[in-house]
Short mmCIF file of C-alpha atoms and ligand atoms in Angstrom, two decimals:
data_model
loop_
_atom_site.label_atom_id
_atom_site.label_comp_id
_atom_site.label_asym_id
_atom_site.label_seq_id
_atom_site.Cartn_x
_atom_site.Cartn_y
_atom_site.Cartn_z
CA MET A 1 117.76 45.44 -150.38
CA LYS A 2 116.61 42.15 -148.84
CA LYS A 3 114.20 39.93 -150.73
CA ILE A 4 111.15 38.11 -149.39
CA VAL A 5 109.51 35.49 -151.56
CA ILE A 6 106.00 34.19 -150.97
CA ILE A 7 105.28 30.90 -152.70
CA GLY A 8 101.58 30.41 -153.42
CA GLY A 9 99.02 33.10 -154.20
CA GLY A 10 96.12 31.70 -152.16
CA ILE A 11 94.58 33.79 -149.40
CA ALA A 12 97.38 33.01 -146.90
CA GLY A 13 100.12 34.13 -149.30
CA LEU A 14 98.20 37.19 -150.52
CA THR A 15 97.47 38.33 -146.96
CA ALA A 16 101.14 38.15 -146.07
CA ALA A 17 102.15 40.00 -149.25
CA PHE A 18 99.59 42.73 -148.57
CA TYR A 19 100.57 43.36 -144.95
CA LEU A 20 104.28 43.14 -145.79
CA LYS A 21 103.93 45.74 -148.53
CA LYS A 22 101.99 47.99 -146.16
CA GLN A 23 104.53 47.74 -143.36
CA ILE A 24 107.51 48.12 -145.70
CA LYS A 25 105.97 51.34 -147.01
CA GLU A 26 104.97 52.70 -143.60
CA GLU A 27 108.35 52.02 -142.02
CA ASN A 28 110.41 52.56 -145.15
CA LEU A 29 112.05 49.14 -144.77
CA PRO A 30 114.75 48.04 -147.26
CA TYR A 31 112.86 44.91 -148.38
CA GLU A 32 111.17 43.84 -151.60
CA VAL A 33 108.44 41.18 -151.84
CA ASN A 34 107.51 38.79 -154.64
CA VAL A 35 104.60 36.36 -154.87
CA ILE A 36 105.21 33.30 -157.05
CA GLU A 37 102.07 31.43 -158.12
CA ALA A 38 102.00 28.22 -160.13
CA SER A 39 98.64 28.74 -161.84
CA ASN A 40 97.46 31.51 -164.13
CA ARG A 41 95.39 33.19 -161.42
CA LEU A 42 95.54 34.26 -157.79
CA GLY A 43 93.14 33.17 -155.07
CA GLY A 44 93.84 29.41 -154.88
CA LYS A 45 90.67 27.80 -153.49
CA ILE A 46 88.78 31.12 -153.64
CA LYS A 47 87.22 31.22 -157.08
CA THR A 48 84.05 32.96 -158.14
CA GLU A 49 82.25 32.48 -161.44
CA ARG A 50 80.08 35.35 -162.67
CA ARG A 51 77.67 34.49 -165.47
CA ASP A 52 74.32 35.77 -166.81
CA GLY A 53 73.80 37.86 -163.67
CA PHE A 54 74.55 34.92 -161.31
CA THR A 55 77.45 34.99 -158.86
CA MET A 56 78.59 31.45 -158.14
CA GLU A 57 81.28 30.25 -155.78
CA ARG A 58 83.36 27.35 -157.03
CA GLY A 59 85.16 27.12 -153.68
CA PRO A 60 84.35 28.78 -150.34
CA ASP A 61 81.18 30.89 -150.25
CA SER A 62 81.68 32.81 -147.01
CA PHE A 63 83.75 33.26 -143.87
CA LEU A 64 82.88 33.27 -140.20
CA ILE A 65 82.10 36.72 -138.76
CA ARG A 66 83.26 35.56 -135.32
CA LYS A 67 86.89 35.19 -136.43
CA GLN A 68 87.77 38.80 -137.09
CA SER A 69 90.90 38.77 -139.25
CA ALA A 70 89.01 38.31 -142.52
CA GLU A 71 86.72 41.29 -141.92
CA ARG A 72 89.76 43.34 -140.91
CA LEU A 73 91.52 42.47 -144.18
CA VAL A 74 88.40 43.23 -146.22
CA ARG A 75 88.18 46.67 -144.60
CA GLU A 76 91.93 47.28 -145.04
CA VAL A 77 91.62 46.79 -148.80
CA GLY A 78 88.67 49.17 -148.91
CA LEU A 79 85.86 46.64 -149.39
CA GLY A 80 83.99 47.31 -146.13
CA ASP A 81 80.92 48.49 -148.06
CA LYS A 82 80.84 45.25 -150.08
CA LEU A 83 80.38 42.98 -147.04
CA VAL A 84 77.09 41.06 -146.98
CA THR A 85 75.72 38.79 -144.26
CA ASN A 86 73.93 35.51 -144.84
CA GLY A 87 70.16 35.13 -144.80
CA THR A 88 69.16 33.19 -141.72
CA GLY A 89 66.55 30.64 -142.73
CA LYS A 90 66.16 27.18 -141.28
CA SER A 91 68.86 24.62 -141.84
CA TYR A 92 68.44 20.88 -141.89
CA ILE A 93 70.08 17.50 -141.59
CA LEU A 94 69.16 14.87 -144.16
CA ILE A 95 68.83 11.40 -142.66
CA GLY A 96 67.58 8.68 -144.98
CA ASN A 97 65.39 10.73 -147.32
CA GLU A 98 63.95 12.95 -144.62
CA LEU A 99 64.96 16.45 -143.66
CA HIS A 100 65.08 17.22 -139.94
CA SER A 101 65.38 20.75 -138.56
CA MET A 102 68.58 21.59 -136.75
CA PRO A 103 67.63 21.93 -133.08
CA GLN A 104 67.66 25.58 -132.00
CA GLY A 105 70.67 26.58 -129.93
CA SER A 106 73.11 23.95 -131.23
CA PHE A 107 76.71 25.04 -131.48
CA MET A 108 78.70 22.94 -133.98
CA GLY A 109 76.13 20.22 -133.42
CA ILE A 110 76.28 20.37 -129.63
CA PRO A 111 72.90 21.19 -128.15
CA THR A 112 73.09 24.04 -125.64
CA GLN A 113 69.35 24.35 -124.94
CA VAL A 114 67.59 21.40 -123.34
CA LYS A 115 64.02 21.95 -124.56
CA PRO A 116 64.64 22.17 -128.35
CA PHE A 117 66.94 19.16 -128.02
CA LEU A 118 64.30 17.08 -126.22
CA LEU A 119 61.67 18.09 -128.78
CA SER A 120 63.91 17.35 -131.77
CA ASP A 121 62.90 14.48 -134.05
CA LEU A 122 66.56 13.82 -134.90
CA PHE A 123 67.11 11.42 -132.01
CA SER A 124 65.43 8.47 -130.33
CA ILE A 125 64.61 8.62 -126.61
CA ALA A 126 67.56 6.34 -125.92
CA GLY A 127 69.79 8.66 -127.98
CA LYS A 128 68.61 11.67 -126.01
CA LEU A 129 69.18 9.95 -122.68
CA ARG A 130 72.66 8.90 -123.77
CA ALA A 131 73.51 12.47 -124.87
CA GLY A 132 72.35 13.72 -121.45
CA MET A 133 75.14 11.63 -119.89
CA ASP A 134 77.41 14.54 -120.76
CA PHE A 135 76.07 16.23 -117.61
CA ILE A 136 77.08 13.39 -115.30
CA ARG A 137 79.97 11.57 -116.91
CA PRO A 138 83.29 12.42 -115.29
CA LYS A 139 85.73 14.29 -117.48
CA GLY A 140 88.25 12.22 -119.42
CA MET A 141 91.87 11.85 -118.36
CA PRO A 142 94.08 14.64 -119.75
CA GLN A 143 95.40 13.66 -123.19
CA ASP A 144 97.68 15.27 -125.77
CA ASP A 145 95.20 14.49 -128.52
CA GLN A 146 92.40 12.12 -129.50
CA SER A 147 90.00 11.82 -132.42
CA LEU A 148 86.98 14.09 -132.58
CA GLY A 149 84.80 11.01 -133.02
CA LYS A 150 86.14 9.21 -129.98
CA PHE A 151 85.80 12.30 -127.81
CA PHE A 152 82.24 13.14 -128.82
CA ARG A 153 81.04 9.53 -128.86
CA LYS A 154 82.28 9.16 -125.28
CA ARG A 155 80.49 12.29 -124.12
CA PHE A 156 77.24 12.07 -126.11
CA GLY A 157 76.92 8.58 -127.63
CA ASP A 158 76.85 7.51 -131.27
CA GLU A 159 73.43 8.83 -132.20
CA LEU A 160 74.08 12.51 -131.50
CA VAL A 161 77.44 12.19 -133.20
CA GLU A 162 76.10 10.50 -136.32
CA ASN A 163 72.89 12.51 -136.71
CA LEU A 164 74.17 15.97 -135.87
CA ILE A 165 77.82 16.53 -134.98
CA GLU A 166 79.39 14.42 -137.73
CA PRO A 167 77.39 15.84 -140.66
CA LEU A 168 78.14 19.40 -139.54
CA LEU A 169 81.83 18.90 -138.91
CA SER A 170 82.27 16.83 -142.07
CA GLY A 171 80.72 19.75 -143.91
CA ILE A 172 83.66 21.85 -142.76
CA TYR A 173 86.52 19.35 -142.99
CA ALA A 174 85.20 16.84 -145.56
CA GLY A 175 86.85 14.33 -143.26
CA ASP A 176 86.22 11.28 -141.18
CA ILE A 177 85.37 12.42 -137.67
CA ASP A 178 86.96 9.27 -136.24
CA ASP A 179 90.34 10.24 -137.76
CA LEU A 180 90.30 14.00 -137.26
CA SER A 181 92.28 15.54 -134.42
CA LEU A 182 90.35 17.15 -131.59
CA MET A 183 93.21 19.43 -130.61
CA ALA A 184 93.88 20.68 -134.15
CA THR A 185 90.23 21.42 -134.88
CA PHE A 186 88.21 22.17 -131.74
CA PRO A 187 90.56 22.29 -128.74
CA ASN A 188 88.02 24.50 -126.97
CA PHE A 189 85.69 21.49 -126.53
CA TYR A 190 88.46 19.60 -124.77
CA GLU A 191 89.13 22.61 -122.56
CA LEU A 192 85.43 22.93 -121.70
CA GLU A 193 85.29 19.25 -120.74
CA GLN A 194 88.38 19.58 -118.58
CA LYS A 195 87.19 22.79 -116.90
CA TYR A 196 83.46 22.14 -116.42
CA GLY A 197 83.29 18.34 -116.55
CA SER A 198 80.58 18.67 -119.21
CA ILE A 199 80.74 20.24 -122.66
CA VAL A 200 77.14 21.43 -122.62
CA ARG A 201 77.50 23.01 -119.18
CA GLY A 202 80.78 24.57 -120.33
CA LEU A 203 79.15 26.04 -123.44
CA GLN A 204 76.21 27.35 -121.43
CA LYS A 205 78.55 29.09 -119.01
CA SER A 206 81.09 30.40 -121.50
CA MET A 207 79.08 31.45 -124.55
CA PRO A 208 78.41 35.19 -124.69
CA LYS A 209 74.91 35.93 -123.46
CA THR A 210 72.86 37.61 -126.15
CA LYS A 211 69.29 38.72 -125.86
CA ASN A 212 67.03 36.01 -127.21
CA THR A 213 65.04 37.95 -129.76
CA GLY A 214 63.79 34.71 -131.29
CA LYS A 215 65.67 35.66 -134.48
CA LYS A 216 68.71 33.76 -135.72
CA ARG A 217 71.80 35.91 -136.18
CA SER A 218 73.92 35.86 -139.32
CA MET A 219 77.17 34.03 -138.73
CA PHE A 220 78.85 34.52 -142.10
CA TYR A 221 80.09 37.25 -144.37
CA SER A 222 80.50 37.18 -148.10
CA LEU A 223 81.15 40.00 -150.54
CA GLU A 224 79.18 41.59 -153.33
CA GLY A 225 80.57 40.01 -156.47
CA GLY A 226 81.66 36.96 -154.48
CA LEU A 227 84.77 36.22 -152.48
CA GLN A 228 86.98 36.72 -155.50
CA THR A 229 86.32 40.44 -155.04
CA LEU A 230 88.75 40.24 -152.13
CA VAL A 231 91.36 38.46 -154.25
CA GLU A 232 90.98 41.08 -157.00
CA ALA A 233 91.38 43.94 -154.52
CA LEU A 234 94.49 42.33 -153.03
CA GLU A 235 95.95 41.79 -156.49
CA GLN A 236 95.35 45.41 -157.36
CA ALA A 237 96.84 46.63 -154.08
CA LEU A 238 99.96 44.53 -154.65
CA GLY A 239 100.53 45.58 -158.26
CA ASP A 240 101.77 43.50 -161.19
CA GLU A 241 105.44 44.03 -160.51
CA MET A 242 105.25 41.96 -157.30
CA ILE A 243 103.47 38.94 -158.77
CA TYR A 244 104.69 36.10 -160.98
CA LYS A 245 101.89 33.86 -162.25
CA ASN A 246 102.25 30.64 -164.25
CA THR A 247 105.46 30.03 -162.34
CA LYS A 248 105.94 26.99 -160.18
CA VAL A 249 108.64 26.80 -157.56
CA LYS A 250 110.27 23.42 -158.13
CA SER A 251 112.78 23.42 -155.30
CA LEU A 252 114.14 25.54 -152.51
CA GLU A 253 117.67 25.18 -151.21
CA LYS A 254 119.80 26.89 -148.62
CA ILE A 255 123.04 28.21 -150.04
CA ASN A 256 125.13 29.76 -147.24
CA SER A 257 122.78 32.19 -145.52
CA ASN A 258 120.53 32.67 -148.54
CA TYR A 259 117.83 30.66 -150.29
CA GLN A 260 117.81 29.66 -153.90
CA LEU A 261 114.51 28.87 -155.58
CA SER A 262 114.43 26.98 -158.88
CA LEU A 263 111.45 27.95 -160.98
CA SER A 264 109.54 26.05 -163.67
CA ASP A 265 110.78 28.46 -166.38
CA GLY A 266 114.35 27.40 -165.61
CA SER A 267 115.29 30.59 -163.78
CA ILE A 268 116.65 30.92 -160.26
CA VAL A 269 115.48 33.43 -157.67
CA ASN A 270 117.41 34.26 -154.52
CA ALA A 271 115.68 35.15 -151.29
CA ASP A 272 116.53 36.15 -147.73
CA ALA A 273 113.21 34.92 -146.30
CA VAL A 274 110.56 32.64 -147.78
CA MET A 275 106.93 31.86 -146.95
CA VAL A 276 105.68 28.57 -148.36
CA ALA A 277 101.88 28.96 -148.62
CA THR A 278 101.08 26.03 -150.90
CA PRO A 279 99.29 22.72 -150.29
CA PHE A 280 101.26 20.28 -148.13
CA ALA A 281 102.25 17.96 -151.00
CA SER A 282 103.79 20.89 -152.96
CA MET A 283 105.71 21.98 -149.88
CA LYS A 284 107.09 18.47 -149.44
CA GLN A 285 108.13 18.31 -153.07
CA MET A 286 109.84 21.69 -152.97
CA LEU A 287 111.81 20.92 -149.82
CA GLY A 288 112.17 17.22 -150.61
CA SER A 289 115.98 17.25 -150.54
CA TYR A 290 115.94 17.79 -146.76
CA ASP A 291 115.95 14.81 -144.48
CA PHE A 292 113.53 16.22 -141.93
CA ILE A 293 110.99 16.84 -144.70
CA GLN A 294 111.35 13.33 -146.09
CA LYS A 295 110.64 11.99 -142.62
CA LEU A 296 107.40 13.94 -142.35
CA GLY A 297 104.40 11.70 -142.75
CA GLU A 298 101.81 12.20 -145.46
CA MET A 299 98.87 14.50 -144.97
CA LYS A 300 95.80 13.18 -146.65
CA ALA A 301 93.57 15.71 -148.35
CA THR A 302 90.03 14.83 -149.38
CA SER A 303 88.72 15.41 -152.89
CA VAL A 304 85.33 17.02 -153.30
CA ALA A 305 83.31 18.45 -156.17
CA ASN A 306 81.03 21.40 -156.08
CA VAL A 307 78.02 21.37 -158.40
CA VAL A 308 76.11 24.61 -158.84
CA LEU A 309 72.74 24.45 -160.58
CA ALA A 310 70.89 27.52 -161.89
CA PHE A 311 67.10 27.43 -162.38
CA ASP A 312 64.13 29.60 -163.05
CA GLN A 313 62.43 29.84 -159.68
CA SER A 314 59.27 28.46 -161.32
CA ALA A 315 61.08 25.18 -162.06
CA ILE A 316 61.16 24.43 -158.35
CA LYS A 317 57.70 23.02 -157.81
CA GLU A 318 58.08 21.88 -154.26
CA ASP A 319 60.49 24.01 -152.29
CA ILE A 320 61.80 23.91 -148.78
CA ASP A 321 61.66 26.69 -146.24
CA GLY A 322 65.33 27.10 -145.43
CA THR A 323 68.85 27.87 -146.58
CA GLY A 324 70.31 24.39 -146.82
CA PHE A 325 71.12 21.01 -145.36
CA VAL A 326 73.97 18.71 -144.56
CA VAL A 327 73.71 14.95 -145.06
CA SER A 328 74.17 12.31 -142.38
CA ARG A 329 76.08 9.21 -143.37
CA ASN A 330 72.96 7.35 -142.31
CA SER A 331 71.59 8.11 -145.73
CA SER A 332 72.11 6.59 -149.16
CA ASN A 333 72.55 9.98 -150.82
CA ARG A 334 75.77 10.84 -152.61
CA ILE A 335 75.48 14.60 -152.05
CA THR A 336 77.01 15.64 -148.74
CA ALA A 337 75.54 19.14 -148.42
CA CYS A 338 73.37 21.58 -150.30
CA THR A 339 72.93 25.34 -150.02
CA TRP A 340 69.92 27.18 -151.38
CA THR A 341 72.23 29.98 -152.43
CA HIS A 342 69.39 32.24 -153.58
CA LYS A 343 68.03 32.17 -150.02
CA LYS A 344 71.32 32.31 -148.17
CA TRP A 345 72.64 35.23 -150.27
CA PRO A 346 69.49 36.58 -151.93
CA GLU A 347 70.78 40.05 -152.82
CA THR A 348 74.10 39.18 -154.35
CA THR A 349 73.93 35.86 -156.16
CA VAL A 350 70.88 35.61 -158.46
CA PRO A 351 68.89 37.75 -160.87
CA GLU A 352 65.18 38.30 -160.13
CA GLY A 353 63.08 35.14 -160.50
CA LYS A 354 66.01 32.72 -160.50
CA ALA A 355 67.20 30.08 -158.06
CA LEU A 356 70.69 28.74 -157.41
CA LEU A 357 71.44 25.44 -155.67
CA ARG A 358 74.96 24.50 -154.68
CA CYS A 359 75.74 20.90 -153.77
CA TYR A 360 78.82 19.03 -152.68
CA VAL A 361 79.76 15.44 -153.45
CA GLY A 362 82.83 13.54 -152.27
CA ARG A 363 83.76 12.36 -148.80
CA PRO A 364 86.23 9.82 -147.41
CA GLY A 365 85.14 6.50 -148.90
CA ASP A 366 83.35 8.20 -151.79
CA GLU A 367 85.94 10.43 -153.39
CA GLU A 368 85.94 8.69 -156.79
CA VAL A 369 82.53 10.21 -157.45
CA ILE A 370 84.17 13.51 -158.40
CA HIS A 371 85.56 11.88 -161.56
CA LEU A 372 82.11 11.39 -163.08
CA SER A 373 81.51 13.56 -166.13
CA ASP A 374 79.89 16.98 -165.63
CA ASP A 375 76.61 15.57 -166.96
CA GLY A 376 76.94 12.55 -164.67
CA LEU A 377 77.43 14.76 -161.62
CA GLU A 378 74.53 17.00 -162.58
CA GLU A 379 72.29 13.96 -162.95
CA LEU A 380 73.39 12.43 -159.66
CA VAL A 381 72.84 15.68 -157.75
CA LEU A 382 69.42 16.25 -159.33
CA ALA A 383 68.34 12.69 -158.50
CA ASP A 384 69.27 13.21 -154.83
CA LEU A 385 67.59 16.62 -154.67
CA ASN A 386 64.40 15.27 -156.20
CA LYS A 387 64.03 12.87 -153.28
CA ILE A 388 63.30 15.83 -151.01
CA MET A 389 62.03 18.60 -153.26
CA ARG A 390 60.40 18.66 -156.70
CA ILE A 391 62.36 20.24 -159.51
CA ASP A 392 60.92 20.40 -162.99
CA GLY A 393 63.33 19.53 -165.76
CA LYS A 394 66.96 20.37 -166.23
CA PRO A 395 68.81 23.41 -164.90
CA LEU A 396 69.42 26.49 -167.07
CA PHE A 397 73.07 25.57 -166.68
CA SER A 398 75.38 23.96 -164.17
CA VAL A 399 78.93 24.73 -163.08
CA VAL A 400 81.02 21.80 -161.87
CA THR A 401 84.30 22.26 -160.01
CA ARG A 402 86.47 19.34 -158.96
CA TRP A 403 88.80 19.97 -156.05
CA GLU A 404 91.26 17.13 -155.97
CA ASN A 405 93.11 16.52 -152.69
CA ALA A 406 91.94 19.93 -151.60
CA MET A 407 90.70 19.58 -148.03
CA PRO A 408 93.70 18.85 -145.75
CA GLN A 409 92.90 16.30 -143.06
CA TYR A 410 94.20 17.16 -139.62
CA ARG A 411 94.61 13.72 -138.15
CA VAL A 412 95.28 12.90 -134.51
CA GLY A 413 98.75 14.27 -133.66
CA HIS A 414 98.49 17.07 -136.26
CA LYS A 415 99.48 19.88 -133.89
CA GLN A 416 102.58 18.01 -132.76
CA MET A 417 103.53 17.38 -136.39
CA VAL A 418 103.23 21.08 -137.23
CA GLU A 419 105.21 22.11 -134.14
CA LYS A 420 107.96 19.66 -135.07
CA LEU A 421 108.02 20.94 -138.66
CA GLU A 422 108.26 24.55 -137.49
CA GLY A 423 111.05 23.65 -135.07
CA ASP A 424 112.98 21.78 -137.79
CA LEU A 425 112.59 24.68 -140.20
CA MET A 426 113.90 27.11 -137.60
CA GLU A 427 116.90 24.89 -137.02
CA HIS A 428 117.78 23.87 -140.57
CA LEU A 429 116.22 26.57 -142.77
CA PRO A 430 115.93 29.73 -140.64
CA GLY A 431 113.85 32.36 -142.42
CA VAL A 432 111.64 29.78 -144.18
CA TYR A 433 108.06 29.59 -142.89
CA VAL A 434 105.08 27.43 -143.80
CA ALA A 435 101.54 28.79 -143.55
CA GLY A 436 98.03 28.24 -144.84
CA SER A 437 95.34 25.59 -144.78
CA PRO A 438 97.55 22.52 -144.21
CA TYR A 439 98.76 23.81 -140.85
CA LYS A 440 96.78 25.91 -138.38
CA GLY A 441 93.19 26.02 -139.55
CA ILE A 442 91.51 25.64 -142.93
CA GLY A 443 88.92 28.43 -142.73
CA ILE A 444 89.63 31.63 -144.62
CA PRO A 445 90.11 33.65 -141.38
CA ASP A 446 92.52 30.96 -140.10
CA CYS A 447 94.59 31.26 -143.28
CA ILE A 448 94.54 35.07 -142.95
CA ASP A 449 95.68 34.76 -139.31
CA GLN A 450 98.58 32.61 -140.48
CA GLY A 451 99.47 35.16 -143.16
CA GLU A 452 99.58 37.91 -140.51
CA GLU A 453 101.57 35.77 -138.11
CA THR A 454 104.14 34.95 -140.81
CA VAL A 455 104.62 38.65 -141.59
CA LYS A 456 105.56 39.25 -137.95
CA LYS A 457 107.97 36.32 -137.91
CA MET A 458 109.64 37.33 -141.18
CA LEU A 459 110.14 40.94 -140.17
CA GLU A 460 111.60 39.89 -136.82
CA PHE A 461 113.92 37.46 -138.59
CA LEU A 462 115.11 40.02 -141.16
CA ALA A 463 115.68 42.66 -138.46
CA GLU A 464 118.03 40.35 -136.51
P1 LIG B 501 95.32 27.67 -151.48
O1 LIG B 501 94.08 28.43 -151.71
O2 LIG B 501 95.33 26.21 -151.72
O3 LIG B 501 96.49 28.35 -152.31
C1 LIG B 501 97.74 27.76 -152.51
C2 LIG B 501 98.31 28.29 -153.81
O4 LIG B 501 99.62 27.75 -153.99
C3 LIG B 501 97.51 27.88 -155.03
O5 LIG B 501 97.13 29.04 -155.75
C4 LIG B 501 98.47 27.00 -155.83
O6 LIG B 501 98.32 27.12 -157.23
C5 LIG B 501 99.82 27.53 -155.36
N1 LIG B 501 100.93 26.57 -155.52
C6 LIG B 501 100.94 25.25 -155.26
N2 LIG B 501 102.17 24.72 -155.49
C7 LIG B 501 102.94 25.74 -155.90
C8 LIG B 501 104.32 25.83 -156.30
N3 LIG B 501 105.11 24.77 -156.30
N4 LIG B 501 104.79 27.04 -156.68
C9 LIG B 501 103.99 28.15 -156.68
N5 LIG B 501 102.70 28.10 -156.32
C10 LIG B 501 102.17 26.92 -155.92
N6 LIG B 501 86.78 28.16 -145.91
C11 LIG B 501 85.91 29.06 -145.36
O7 LIG B 501 86.32 29.84 -144.48
N7 LIG B 501 84.61 29.10 -145.74
C12 LIG B 501 84.10 28.26 -146.70
O8 LIG B 501 82.93 28.37 -147.07
C13 LIG B 501 84.97 27.30 -147.26
N8 LIG B 501 84.53 26.45 -148.23
C14 LIG B 501 85.44 25.69 -148.93
C15 LIG B 501 85.00 24.96 -150.02
C16 LIG B 501 85.92 24.22 -150.78
C17 LIG B 501 85.45 23.44 -151.97
C18 LIG B 501 87.30 24.22 -150.43
C19 LIG B 501 88.29 23.45 -151.25
C20 LIG B 501 87.73 24.94 -149.33
C21 LIG B 501 86.81 25.68 -148.57
N9 LIG B 501 87.22 26.45 -147.47
C22 LIG B 501 86.34 27.31 -146.86
C23 LIG B 501 88.62 26.44 -147.05
C24 LIG B 501 89.41 27.61 -147.62
O9 LIG B 501 88.86 28.05 -148.83
C25 LIG B 501 90.86 27.21 -147.89
O10 LIG B 501 91.38 26.51 -146.76
C26 LIG B 501 91.75 28.42 -148.15
O11 LIG B 501 91.22 29.23 -149.18
C27 LIG B 501 93.15 27.92 -148.50
O12 LIG B 501 94.02 29.02 -148.67
P2 LIG B 501 95.59 28.81 -148.77
O13 LIG B 501 96.17 30.16 -149.05
O14 LIG B 501 96.09 28.08 -147.59
O15 LIG B 501 95.85 27.81 -149.97
#
């Protein structure tokens, strides 16, 4: 019997464990699988809090419908009937203390329809003219990589970047757009530029044509009971005998053709193949005795905090017609984004007559803010919210979650670094694979894709 060990019980590790178990059963393969998780629970960044009839996400609140692996996994574990789509109200950008509607037809902050863009109050006339240069500017010279900021500033100018693209993309990566890698995050924009000479023209030509019904379409799925429902279903499908919680892998070493894992309880586990699905820093620590790992650079990860505030609906005296906003850096606010959860997920998150607001704080240059006390964070968030809406008094309760070094930053050259790491692993530690948010995409579907891909690689390796 060969042994596969998965280190880290976040969504990447759980996906791999689930599909491995399935395939082992279907094909009657002589392998056993264990998941080793340092904390006392599975799910990693996916963490739902259920309280007094509210369903609150401490980490991610949804996943993109467009990337299909997450929906596939949800259906595989029998949760298809629990899928819910987001409510599609207006969304905004906060600049200064003023909310501006997101121009209709923007894709990741890139306008694809001329009229709503020209009518938008987000940009000055000069800013609009500069953005229009995308149609006439020659494409850039081919490059292995460049920063997202540099690329977009060159095509559209600073104003479009700062008032629209940057707040949206920072909302996803909690990063600095001028440091983030274009090729590791949105290589398709580079390809559109190279193919069509203009990103907007490229998007117009390549985006699937859908009938314009005037209605916005839902782009995200969540689950009844929150995303942790998926983690719970995976845990149940795997069974207790496969999972070790409260157990940290301290080191991993190759001994002849096998791997030896030293665990925090002092025991040793042997494995024939290993998936390391932990944050980057843990991976480096575990494999720290190897030269090629020591030579790897650091990967910064941004710290953010998520502050969820529950209210009686009547406490919100002056409301906004929409589902949320992101915050431009051209604003003195400390919050970086806010979701009106009761409007985005009205059926699954709040009891009748209640409201739920979910705000983020923490961005490069302002990460220390997450160390304020819970009361301090609640106060800060309320003060920012009250600049744009009117909320009476204190919340019924608040739930604060600090995520330290949690959002991996894919800096320029990231893809090359990952390729080099994978090549080195194949050469020096064959049968050891890294996967999850530090490598090939941070979204839940990206992590699920990596879990699936690792299953394929492991089974091929073990069959050799
Ligand atoms: P993790 O979830 O980080 O899991 C890694 C696991 O490894 C952890 O459980 C950890 O305890 C364990 N571990 C670490 N070291 C060891 C060790 N030495 N031994 C054993 N175990 C170890 N994505 C979306 O698609 N939509 C969203 O709305 C969204 N919002 C987000 C909001 C926040 C606040 C954050 C932080 C992320 C968000 N993301 C979102 C991103 C997404 O949630 C994560 O990228 C993804 O869940 C990470 O999964 P993972 O399996 O790679 O790692």
